[in-house]
Short mmCIF file of C-alpha atoms and ligand atoms in Angstrom, two decimals:
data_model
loop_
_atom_site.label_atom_id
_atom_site.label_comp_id
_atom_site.label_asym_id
_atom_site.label_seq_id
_atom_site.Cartn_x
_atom_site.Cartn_y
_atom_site.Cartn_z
CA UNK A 6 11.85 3.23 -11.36
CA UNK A 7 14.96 3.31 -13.17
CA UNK A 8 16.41 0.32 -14.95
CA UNK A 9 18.76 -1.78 -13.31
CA UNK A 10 20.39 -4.75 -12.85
CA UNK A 11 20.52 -7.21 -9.62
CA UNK A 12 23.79 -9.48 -9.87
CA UNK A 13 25.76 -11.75 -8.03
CA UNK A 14 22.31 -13.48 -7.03
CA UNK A 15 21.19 -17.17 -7.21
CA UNK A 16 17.80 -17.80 -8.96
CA UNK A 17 14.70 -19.95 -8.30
CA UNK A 18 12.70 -18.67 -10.95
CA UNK A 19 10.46 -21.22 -10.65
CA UNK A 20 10.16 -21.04 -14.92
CA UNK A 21 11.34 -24.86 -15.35
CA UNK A 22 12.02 -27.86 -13.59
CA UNK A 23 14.35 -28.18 -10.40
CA UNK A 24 13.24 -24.77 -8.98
CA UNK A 25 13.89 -23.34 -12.21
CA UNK A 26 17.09 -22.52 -10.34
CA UNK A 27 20.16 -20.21 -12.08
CA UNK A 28 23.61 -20.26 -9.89
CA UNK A 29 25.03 -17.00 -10.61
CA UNK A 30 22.35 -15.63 -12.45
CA UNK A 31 20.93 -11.50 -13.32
CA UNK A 32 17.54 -9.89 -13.56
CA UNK A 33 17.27 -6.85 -15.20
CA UNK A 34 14.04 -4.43 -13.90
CA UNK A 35 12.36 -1.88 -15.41
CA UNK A 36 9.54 0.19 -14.60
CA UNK A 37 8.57 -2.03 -12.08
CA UNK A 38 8.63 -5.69 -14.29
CA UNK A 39 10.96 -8.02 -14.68
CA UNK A 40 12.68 -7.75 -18.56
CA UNK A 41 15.59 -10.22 -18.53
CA UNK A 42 16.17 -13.19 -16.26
CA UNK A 43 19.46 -15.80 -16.89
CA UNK A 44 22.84 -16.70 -15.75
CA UNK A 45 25.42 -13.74 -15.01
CA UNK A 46 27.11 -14.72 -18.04
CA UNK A 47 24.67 -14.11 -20.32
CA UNK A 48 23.28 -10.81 -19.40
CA UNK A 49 22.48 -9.20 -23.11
CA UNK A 50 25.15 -6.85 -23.98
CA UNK A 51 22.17 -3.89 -24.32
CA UNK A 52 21.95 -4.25 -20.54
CA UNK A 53 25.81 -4.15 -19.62
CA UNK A 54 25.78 -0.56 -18.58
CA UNK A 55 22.85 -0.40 -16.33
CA UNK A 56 23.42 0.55 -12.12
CA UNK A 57 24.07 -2.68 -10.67
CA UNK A 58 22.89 -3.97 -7.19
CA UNK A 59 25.38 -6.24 -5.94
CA UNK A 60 22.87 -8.76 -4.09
CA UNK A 61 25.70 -10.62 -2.11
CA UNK A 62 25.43 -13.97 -3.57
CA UNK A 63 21.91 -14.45 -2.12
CA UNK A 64 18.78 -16.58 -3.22
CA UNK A 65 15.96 -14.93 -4.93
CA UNK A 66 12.98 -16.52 -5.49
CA UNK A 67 9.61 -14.44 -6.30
CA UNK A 68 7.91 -12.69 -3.44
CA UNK A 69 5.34 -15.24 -1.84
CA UNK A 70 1.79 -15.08 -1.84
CA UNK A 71 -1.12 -15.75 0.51
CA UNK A 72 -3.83 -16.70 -1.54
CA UNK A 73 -6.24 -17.59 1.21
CA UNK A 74 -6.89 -15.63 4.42
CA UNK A 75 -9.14 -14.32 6.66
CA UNK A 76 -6.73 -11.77 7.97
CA UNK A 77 -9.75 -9.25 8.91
CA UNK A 78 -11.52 -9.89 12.14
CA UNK A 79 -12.74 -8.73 15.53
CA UNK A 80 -11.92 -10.56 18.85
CA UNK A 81 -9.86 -13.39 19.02
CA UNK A 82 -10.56 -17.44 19.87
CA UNK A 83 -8.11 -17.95 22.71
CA UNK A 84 -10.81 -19.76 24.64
CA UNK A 85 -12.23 -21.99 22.39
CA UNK A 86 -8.88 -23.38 22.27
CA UNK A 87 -8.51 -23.49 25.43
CA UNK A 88 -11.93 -25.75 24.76
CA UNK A 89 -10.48 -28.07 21.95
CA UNK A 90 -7.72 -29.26 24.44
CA UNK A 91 -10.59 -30.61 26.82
CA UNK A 92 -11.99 -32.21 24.34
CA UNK A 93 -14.64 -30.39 22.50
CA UNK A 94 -14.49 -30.64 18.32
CA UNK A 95 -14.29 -27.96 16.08
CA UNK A 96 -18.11 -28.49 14.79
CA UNK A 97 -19.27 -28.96 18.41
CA UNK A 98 -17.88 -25.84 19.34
CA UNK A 99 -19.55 -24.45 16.20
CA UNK A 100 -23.27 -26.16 16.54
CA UNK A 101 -22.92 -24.59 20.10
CA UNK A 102 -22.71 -21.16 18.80
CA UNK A 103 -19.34 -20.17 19.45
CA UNK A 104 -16.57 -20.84 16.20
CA UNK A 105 -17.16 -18.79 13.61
CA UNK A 106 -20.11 -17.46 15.34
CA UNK A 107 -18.33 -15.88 18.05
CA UNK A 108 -15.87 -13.82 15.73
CA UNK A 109 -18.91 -12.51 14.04
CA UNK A 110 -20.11 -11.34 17.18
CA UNK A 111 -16.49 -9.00 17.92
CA UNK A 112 -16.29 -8.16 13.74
CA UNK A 113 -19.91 -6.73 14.25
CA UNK A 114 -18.92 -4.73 17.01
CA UNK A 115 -15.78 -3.95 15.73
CA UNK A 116 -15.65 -0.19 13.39
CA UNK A 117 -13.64 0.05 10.10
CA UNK A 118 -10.77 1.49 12.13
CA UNK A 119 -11.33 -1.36 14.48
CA UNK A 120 -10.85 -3.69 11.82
CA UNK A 121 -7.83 -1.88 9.50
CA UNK A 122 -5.78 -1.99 13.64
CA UNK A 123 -6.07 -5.68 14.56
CA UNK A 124 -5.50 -6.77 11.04
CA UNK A 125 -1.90 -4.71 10.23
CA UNK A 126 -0.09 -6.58 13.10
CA UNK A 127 -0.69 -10.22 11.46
CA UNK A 128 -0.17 -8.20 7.80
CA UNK A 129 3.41 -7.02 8.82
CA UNK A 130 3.92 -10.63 10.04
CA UNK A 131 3.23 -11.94 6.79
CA UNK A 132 5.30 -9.38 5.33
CA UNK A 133 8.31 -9.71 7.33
CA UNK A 134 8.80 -13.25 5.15
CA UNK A 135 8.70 -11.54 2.00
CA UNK A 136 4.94 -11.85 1.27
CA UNK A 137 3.76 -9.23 -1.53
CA UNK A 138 0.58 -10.01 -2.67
CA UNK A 139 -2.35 -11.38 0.25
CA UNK A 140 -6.05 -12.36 -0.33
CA UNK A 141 -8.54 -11.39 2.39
CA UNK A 142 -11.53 -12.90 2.44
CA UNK A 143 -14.72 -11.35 4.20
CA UNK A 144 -17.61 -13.99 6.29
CA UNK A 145 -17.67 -12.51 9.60
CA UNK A 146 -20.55 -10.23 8.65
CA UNK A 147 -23.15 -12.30 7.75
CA UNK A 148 -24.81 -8.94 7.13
CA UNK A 149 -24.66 -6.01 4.77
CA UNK A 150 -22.80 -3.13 6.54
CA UNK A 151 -20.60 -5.83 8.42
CA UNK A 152 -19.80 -7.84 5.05
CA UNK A 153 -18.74 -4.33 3.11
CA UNK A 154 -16.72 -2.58 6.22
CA UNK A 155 -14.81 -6.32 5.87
CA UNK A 156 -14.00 -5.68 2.46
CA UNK A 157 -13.29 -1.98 3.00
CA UNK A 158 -10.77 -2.45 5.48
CA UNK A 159 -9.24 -5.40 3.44
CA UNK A 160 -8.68 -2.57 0.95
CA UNK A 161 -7.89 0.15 2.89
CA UNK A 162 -4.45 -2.31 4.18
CA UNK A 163 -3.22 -1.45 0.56
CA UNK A 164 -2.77 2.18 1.59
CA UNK A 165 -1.10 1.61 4.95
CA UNK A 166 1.78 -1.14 3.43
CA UNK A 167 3.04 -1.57 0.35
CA UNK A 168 1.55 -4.80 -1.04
CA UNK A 169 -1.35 -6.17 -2.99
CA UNK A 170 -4.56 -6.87 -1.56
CA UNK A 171 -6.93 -8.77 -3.85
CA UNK A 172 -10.78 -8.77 -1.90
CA UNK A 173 -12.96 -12.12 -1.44
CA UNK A 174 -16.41 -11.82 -0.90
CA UNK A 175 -17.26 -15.16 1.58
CA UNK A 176 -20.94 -14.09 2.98
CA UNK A 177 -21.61 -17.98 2.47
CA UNK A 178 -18.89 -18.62 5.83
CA UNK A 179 -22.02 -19.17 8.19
CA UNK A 180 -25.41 -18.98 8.48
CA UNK A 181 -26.74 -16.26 11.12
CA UNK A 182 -28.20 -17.47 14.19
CA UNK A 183 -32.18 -17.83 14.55
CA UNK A 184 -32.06 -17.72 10.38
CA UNK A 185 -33.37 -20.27 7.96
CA UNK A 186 -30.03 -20.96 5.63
CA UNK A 187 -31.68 -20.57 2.66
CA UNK A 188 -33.73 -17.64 3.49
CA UNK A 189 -30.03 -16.06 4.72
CA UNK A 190 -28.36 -16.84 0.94
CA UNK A 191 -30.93 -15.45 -0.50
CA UNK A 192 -32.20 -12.25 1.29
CA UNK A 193 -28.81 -11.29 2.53
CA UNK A 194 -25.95 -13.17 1.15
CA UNK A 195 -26.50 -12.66 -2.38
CA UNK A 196 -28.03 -8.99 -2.25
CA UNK A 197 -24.71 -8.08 -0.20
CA UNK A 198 -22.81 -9.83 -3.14
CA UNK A 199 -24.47 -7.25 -5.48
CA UNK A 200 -23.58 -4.30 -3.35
CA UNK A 201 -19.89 -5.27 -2.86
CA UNK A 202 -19.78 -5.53 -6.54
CA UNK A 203 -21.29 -2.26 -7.29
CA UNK A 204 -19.35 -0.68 -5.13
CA UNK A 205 -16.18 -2.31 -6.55
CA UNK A 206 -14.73 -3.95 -3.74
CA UNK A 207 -14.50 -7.70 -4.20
CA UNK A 208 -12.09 -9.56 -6.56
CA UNK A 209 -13.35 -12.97 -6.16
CA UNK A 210 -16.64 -15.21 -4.49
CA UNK A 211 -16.36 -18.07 -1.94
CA UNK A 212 -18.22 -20.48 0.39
CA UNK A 213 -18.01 -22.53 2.94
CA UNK A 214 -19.70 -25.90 1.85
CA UNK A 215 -19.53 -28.26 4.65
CA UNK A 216 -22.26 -29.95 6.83
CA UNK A 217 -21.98 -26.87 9.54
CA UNK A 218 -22.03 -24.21 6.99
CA UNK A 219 -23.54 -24.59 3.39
CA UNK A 220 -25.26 -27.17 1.03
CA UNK A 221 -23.49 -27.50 -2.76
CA UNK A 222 -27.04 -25.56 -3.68
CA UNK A 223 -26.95 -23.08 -2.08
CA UNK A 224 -23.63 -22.17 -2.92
CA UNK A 225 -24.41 -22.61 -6.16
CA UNK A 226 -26.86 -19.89 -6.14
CA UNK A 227 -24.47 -17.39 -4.94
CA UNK A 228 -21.93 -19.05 -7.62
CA UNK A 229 -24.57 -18.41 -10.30
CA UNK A 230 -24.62 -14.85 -8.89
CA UNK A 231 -20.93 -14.13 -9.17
CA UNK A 232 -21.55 -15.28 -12.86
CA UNK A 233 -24.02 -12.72 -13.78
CA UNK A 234 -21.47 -10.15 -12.29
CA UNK A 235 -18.47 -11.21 -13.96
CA UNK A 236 -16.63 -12.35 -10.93
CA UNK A 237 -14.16 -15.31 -10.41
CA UNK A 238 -15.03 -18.04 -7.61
CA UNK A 239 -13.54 -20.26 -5.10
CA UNK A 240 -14.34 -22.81 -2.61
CA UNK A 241 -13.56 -24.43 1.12
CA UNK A 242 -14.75 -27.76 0.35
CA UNK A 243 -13.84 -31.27 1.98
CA UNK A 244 -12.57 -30.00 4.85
CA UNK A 245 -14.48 -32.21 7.37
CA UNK A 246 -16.42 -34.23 5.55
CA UNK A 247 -16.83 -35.02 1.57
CA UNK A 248 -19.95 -33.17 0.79
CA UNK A 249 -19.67 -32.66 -3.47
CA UNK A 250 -18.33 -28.79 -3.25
CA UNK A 251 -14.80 -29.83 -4.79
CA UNK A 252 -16.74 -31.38 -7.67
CA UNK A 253 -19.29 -28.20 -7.73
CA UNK A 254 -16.18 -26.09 -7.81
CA UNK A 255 -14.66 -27.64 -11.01
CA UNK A 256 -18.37 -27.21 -12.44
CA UNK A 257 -17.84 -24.08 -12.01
CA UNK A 258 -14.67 -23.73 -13.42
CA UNK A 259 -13.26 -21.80 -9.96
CA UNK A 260 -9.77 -20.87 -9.70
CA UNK A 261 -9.27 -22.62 -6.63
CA UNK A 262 -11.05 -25.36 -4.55
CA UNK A 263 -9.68 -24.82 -0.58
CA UNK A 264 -8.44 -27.56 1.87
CA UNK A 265 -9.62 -30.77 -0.21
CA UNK A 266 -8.57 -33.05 2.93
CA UNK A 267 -11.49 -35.07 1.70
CA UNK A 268 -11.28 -34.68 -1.70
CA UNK A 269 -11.52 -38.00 -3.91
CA UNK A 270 -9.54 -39.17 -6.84
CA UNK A 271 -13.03 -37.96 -9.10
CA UNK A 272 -12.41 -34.99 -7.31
CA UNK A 273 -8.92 -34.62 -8.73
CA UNK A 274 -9.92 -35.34 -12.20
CA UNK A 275 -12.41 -33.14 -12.40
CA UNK A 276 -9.55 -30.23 -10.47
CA UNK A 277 -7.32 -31.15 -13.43
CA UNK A 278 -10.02 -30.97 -16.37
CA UNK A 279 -11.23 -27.58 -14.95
CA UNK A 280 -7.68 -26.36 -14.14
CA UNK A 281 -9.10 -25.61 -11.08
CA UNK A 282 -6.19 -25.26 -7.89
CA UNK A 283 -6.20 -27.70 -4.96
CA UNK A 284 -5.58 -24.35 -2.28
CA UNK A 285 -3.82 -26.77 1.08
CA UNK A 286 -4.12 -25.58 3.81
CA UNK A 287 -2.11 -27.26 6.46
CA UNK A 288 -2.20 -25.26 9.02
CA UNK A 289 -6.02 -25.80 9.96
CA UNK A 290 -5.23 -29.85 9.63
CA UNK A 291 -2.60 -28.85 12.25
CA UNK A 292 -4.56 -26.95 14.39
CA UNK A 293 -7.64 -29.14 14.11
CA UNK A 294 -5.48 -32.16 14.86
CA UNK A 295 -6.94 -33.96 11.62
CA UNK A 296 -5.67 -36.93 10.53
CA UNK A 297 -7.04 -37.40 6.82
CA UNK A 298 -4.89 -35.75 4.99
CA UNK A 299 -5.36 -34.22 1.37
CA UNK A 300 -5.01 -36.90 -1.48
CA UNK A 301 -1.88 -35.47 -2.53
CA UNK A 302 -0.65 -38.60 -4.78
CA UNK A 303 -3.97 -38.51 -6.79
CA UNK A 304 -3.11 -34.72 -7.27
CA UNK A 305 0.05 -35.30 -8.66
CA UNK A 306 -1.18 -38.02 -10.89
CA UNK A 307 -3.79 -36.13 -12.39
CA UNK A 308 -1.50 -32.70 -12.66
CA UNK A 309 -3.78 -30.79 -10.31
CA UNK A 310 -1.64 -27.32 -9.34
CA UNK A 311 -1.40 -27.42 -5.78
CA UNK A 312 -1.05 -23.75 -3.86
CA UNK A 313 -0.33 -23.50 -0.32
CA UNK A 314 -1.83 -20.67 2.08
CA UNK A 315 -1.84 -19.86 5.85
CA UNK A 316 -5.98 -19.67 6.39
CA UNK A 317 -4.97 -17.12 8.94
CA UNK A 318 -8.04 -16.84 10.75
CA UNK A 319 -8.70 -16.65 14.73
CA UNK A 320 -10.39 -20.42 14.51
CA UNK A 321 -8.88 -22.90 12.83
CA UNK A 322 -5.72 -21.39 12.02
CA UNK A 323 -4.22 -18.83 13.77
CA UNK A 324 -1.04 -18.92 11.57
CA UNK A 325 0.85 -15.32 9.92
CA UNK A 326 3.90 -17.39 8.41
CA UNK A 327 4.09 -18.59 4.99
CA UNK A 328 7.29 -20.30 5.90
CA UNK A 329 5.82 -22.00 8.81
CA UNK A 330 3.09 -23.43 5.97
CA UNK A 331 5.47 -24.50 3.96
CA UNK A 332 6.96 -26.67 6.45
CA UNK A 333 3.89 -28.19 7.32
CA UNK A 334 2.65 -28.84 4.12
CA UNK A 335 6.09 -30.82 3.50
CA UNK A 336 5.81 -32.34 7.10
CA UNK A 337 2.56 -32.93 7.02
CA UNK A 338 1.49 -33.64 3.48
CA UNK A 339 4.28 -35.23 2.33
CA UNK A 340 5.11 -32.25 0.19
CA UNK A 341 8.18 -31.58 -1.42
CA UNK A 342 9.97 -28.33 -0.50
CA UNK A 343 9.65 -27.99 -4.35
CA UNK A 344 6.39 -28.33 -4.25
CA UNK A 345 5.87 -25.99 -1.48
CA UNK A 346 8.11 -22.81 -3.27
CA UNK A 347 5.82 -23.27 -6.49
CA UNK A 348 2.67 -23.40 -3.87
CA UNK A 349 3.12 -20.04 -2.34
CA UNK A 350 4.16 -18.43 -5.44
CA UNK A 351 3.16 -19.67 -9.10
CA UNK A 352 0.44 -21.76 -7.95
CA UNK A 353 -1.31 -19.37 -5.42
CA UNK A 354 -0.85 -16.38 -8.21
CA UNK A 355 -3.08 -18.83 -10.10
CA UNK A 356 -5.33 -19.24 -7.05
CA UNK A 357 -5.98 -15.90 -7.60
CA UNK A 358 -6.11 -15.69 -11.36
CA UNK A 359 -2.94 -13.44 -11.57
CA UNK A 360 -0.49 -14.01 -14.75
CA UNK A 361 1.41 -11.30 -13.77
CA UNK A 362 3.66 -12.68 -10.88
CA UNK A 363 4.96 -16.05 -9.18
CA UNK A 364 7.76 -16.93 -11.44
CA UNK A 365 10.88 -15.21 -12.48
CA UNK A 366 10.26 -14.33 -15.94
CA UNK A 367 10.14 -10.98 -18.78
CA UNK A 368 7.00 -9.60 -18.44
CA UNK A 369 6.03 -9.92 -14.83
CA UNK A 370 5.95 -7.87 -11.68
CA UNK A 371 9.38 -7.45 -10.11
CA UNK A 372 7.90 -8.71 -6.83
CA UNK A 373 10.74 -10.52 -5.25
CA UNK A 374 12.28 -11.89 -2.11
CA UNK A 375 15.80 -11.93 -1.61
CA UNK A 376 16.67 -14.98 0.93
CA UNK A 377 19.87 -15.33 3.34
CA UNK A 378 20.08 -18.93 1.81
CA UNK A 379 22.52 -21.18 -0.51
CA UNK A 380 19.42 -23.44 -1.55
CA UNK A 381 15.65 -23.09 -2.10
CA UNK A 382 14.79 -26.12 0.18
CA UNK A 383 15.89 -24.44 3.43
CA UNK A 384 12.97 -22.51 2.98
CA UNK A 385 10.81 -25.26 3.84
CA UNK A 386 13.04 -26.97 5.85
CA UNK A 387 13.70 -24.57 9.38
CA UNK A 388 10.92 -23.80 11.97
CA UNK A 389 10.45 -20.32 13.16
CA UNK A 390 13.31 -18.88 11.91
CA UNK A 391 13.26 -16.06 8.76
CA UNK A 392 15.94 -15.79 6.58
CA UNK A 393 14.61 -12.81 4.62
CA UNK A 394 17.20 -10.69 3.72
CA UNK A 395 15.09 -8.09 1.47
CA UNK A 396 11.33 -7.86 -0.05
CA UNK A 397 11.12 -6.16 -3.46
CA UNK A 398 7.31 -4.93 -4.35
CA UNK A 399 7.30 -3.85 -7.97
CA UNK A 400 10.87 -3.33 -8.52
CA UNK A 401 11.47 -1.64 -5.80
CA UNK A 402 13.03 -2.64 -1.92
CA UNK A 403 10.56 -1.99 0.81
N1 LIG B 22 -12.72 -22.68 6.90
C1 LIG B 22 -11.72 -22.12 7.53
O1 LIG B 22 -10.62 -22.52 7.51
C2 LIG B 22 -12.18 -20.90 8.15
N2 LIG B 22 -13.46 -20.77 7.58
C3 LIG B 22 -13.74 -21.84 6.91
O2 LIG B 22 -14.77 -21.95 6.32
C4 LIG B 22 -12.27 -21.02 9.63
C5 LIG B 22 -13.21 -20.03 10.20
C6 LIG B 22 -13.23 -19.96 11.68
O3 LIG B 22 -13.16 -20.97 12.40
O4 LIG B 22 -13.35 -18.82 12.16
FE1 LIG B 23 -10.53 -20.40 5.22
#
């Protein structure tokens, strides 16, 4: 990529306070990174000369990020919330065999092809708002060959659209039926864990620690495993019920502890002192109809980062629009849109453990969005509509 300048452009960069915004501001790109970022005015004379690209007086802001999906899956879950309306709860549903259950039914069925096809039409979705860089978590194995073809097709998305996939390894999402929990983390869950790793295709570890999934001891087994192997983890904890995983999490020292509705003002303290990211996830409180929100005002006090991601899964959130989650989390949690911009881009990048992107700065990836809007909060503000103008994936438009 040749150097070149982007002018006539508005800024969040998301590097200071108040958006980190820039009216009439430049960035210079090179070889795929950002190298200069300021107002218009004071564009360093060494740069003057470079092609420009005249961006029309638009908002950039860096490309969002989903730092929490479960984007590949078989079937869908239209019935069971068909189910929900008449009544039935999310864990009933689940104790009954059907929830998570029933998608690992279709993703076992389902081939690698099967897989790569049903997940690209929620992908482009996510990338028609600008999205760059999306985690995809695996869990609707529960077994060896489903777990890896999970993580294989996550992967294989890379080659078919230009973004960034980063792999999660979640074979603590459920336990099997007719299988004794612990027996399953042990004999299946963790051995899988070492195969994924050997055969380099996970980025990260997870679990589901709740009363209808796993026990803070059992995940920490499989945490202690992703020690041994060098690999990063994270956490859905408090999402129903407080059950200790946002405090195992910090213990851990995870990059990111997921949902949190539950979460206590401990909790946040120990988030903080572990630097560990409150990951909200509002649209599962939405579709769930929850009412106890994450403690959002304990988060602030105590300087826990909060990201924001979609949870796109068939379940409890069906949901392929960051922008849409950003509204929610503002709606819903009381966010500000602020707050929401820095939660799908420098705070999810550090859901993910990436210092390379999620502000506009020297030195990072020139992964941008370019915005038909005068002021970073409409982005939070509308419902349903885009105002994407351009996505930018490593200095380049795509
Ligand atoms: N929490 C979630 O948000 C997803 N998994 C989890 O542990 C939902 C999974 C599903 O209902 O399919
Ligand atoms: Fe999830």
């Amino acid at each position: 990529m040749s150097p070149k300048v982007l002018s006539n452009a508005h800024l969040a960069t998301l590097a200071g306070p108040d958006y980190g915004l820039i009216r009439d501001g430049a960035l210079v790109l090179a070889d795929g990174h950002i190298r200069w970022a300021g107002p218009a005015a004071d564009l360093p004379a060494e740069h003057a000369a470079l092609p420009r690209h005249d961006m029309g007086g638009r908002l950039i802001t860096p490309a969002p990020i989903d730092c929490h999906t479960h984007l590949v899956h078989g079937g869908d879950r239209a019935r069971e919330f068909e189910l929900r309306l008449q009544g039935a709860s999310y864990a009933e549903i689940a104790r009954a065999g059907g929830g998570i259950l029933s998608t690992v039914a279709a993703t076992r069925a389902a081939s690698e092809d099967d897989l790569v096809a049903s997940a690209l039409p929620r992908l482009d979705a996510l990338l028609a708002e600008g999205v760059t860089t999306i985690e995809v978590k695996s869990g609707y194995g529960l077994d060896h060959d489903t777990e890896l073809r999970m993580l294989r097709a996550a992967r294989r998305l890379a080659t078919l659209r230009p973004v960034r996939i980063l792999t999660t390894y979640l074979g603590a999402h459920a336990c099997p039926p007719d299988t004794d929990a612990d027996a399953y983390i042990d004999d299946i869950c963790i051995p899988t864990l070492h195969a994924a790793q050997a055969q380099r295709l996970v980025d990260a570890v997870d679990g589901f620690c709740e009363g209808i999934a796993f026990t803070p001891a059992q995940i920490a087994r499989v945490f202690d495993t992703a020690r041994a192997l060098g690999l990063p983890v994270k956490l859905h904890a408090e999402q129903l019920a407080h059950t200790g995983g946002t405090a195992l999490a910090a213990r851990y020292g995870a990059l990111s502890a997921d949902h949190v509705e539950y979460a206590t003002e401990d909790d946040a303290r120990a988030l903080a002192a572990a630097r560990t990211v409150a990951v909200l996830l509002p649209g599962a409180f939405y579709t769930l109809h929850e009412t106890q929100a994450p403690p959002i005002a304990a988060f602030r006090a105590h300087g826990v980062a909060m990201a924001l991601a979609s949870d796109c899964n068939p379940g409890s959130s069906p949901l392929t629009s960051l922008l849409l989650t950003m509204n929610m989390g503002c709606t819903l949690f009381r966010l500000t849109p602020e707050e929401a911009l820095r939660g799908v881009t420098v705070h999810a990048a550090a859901a993910l453990g990436l210092t390379d992107c999620g502000r506009l700065a020297p030195g990072l990836r020139a992964d941008l969005a370019v915005w038909d809007v005068e002021n970073p909060a409409e982005l939070a503000w509308r419902i349903g509509f885009n105002p994407l103008h351009q996505r930018w994936l490593k200095g380049a438009p795509c």
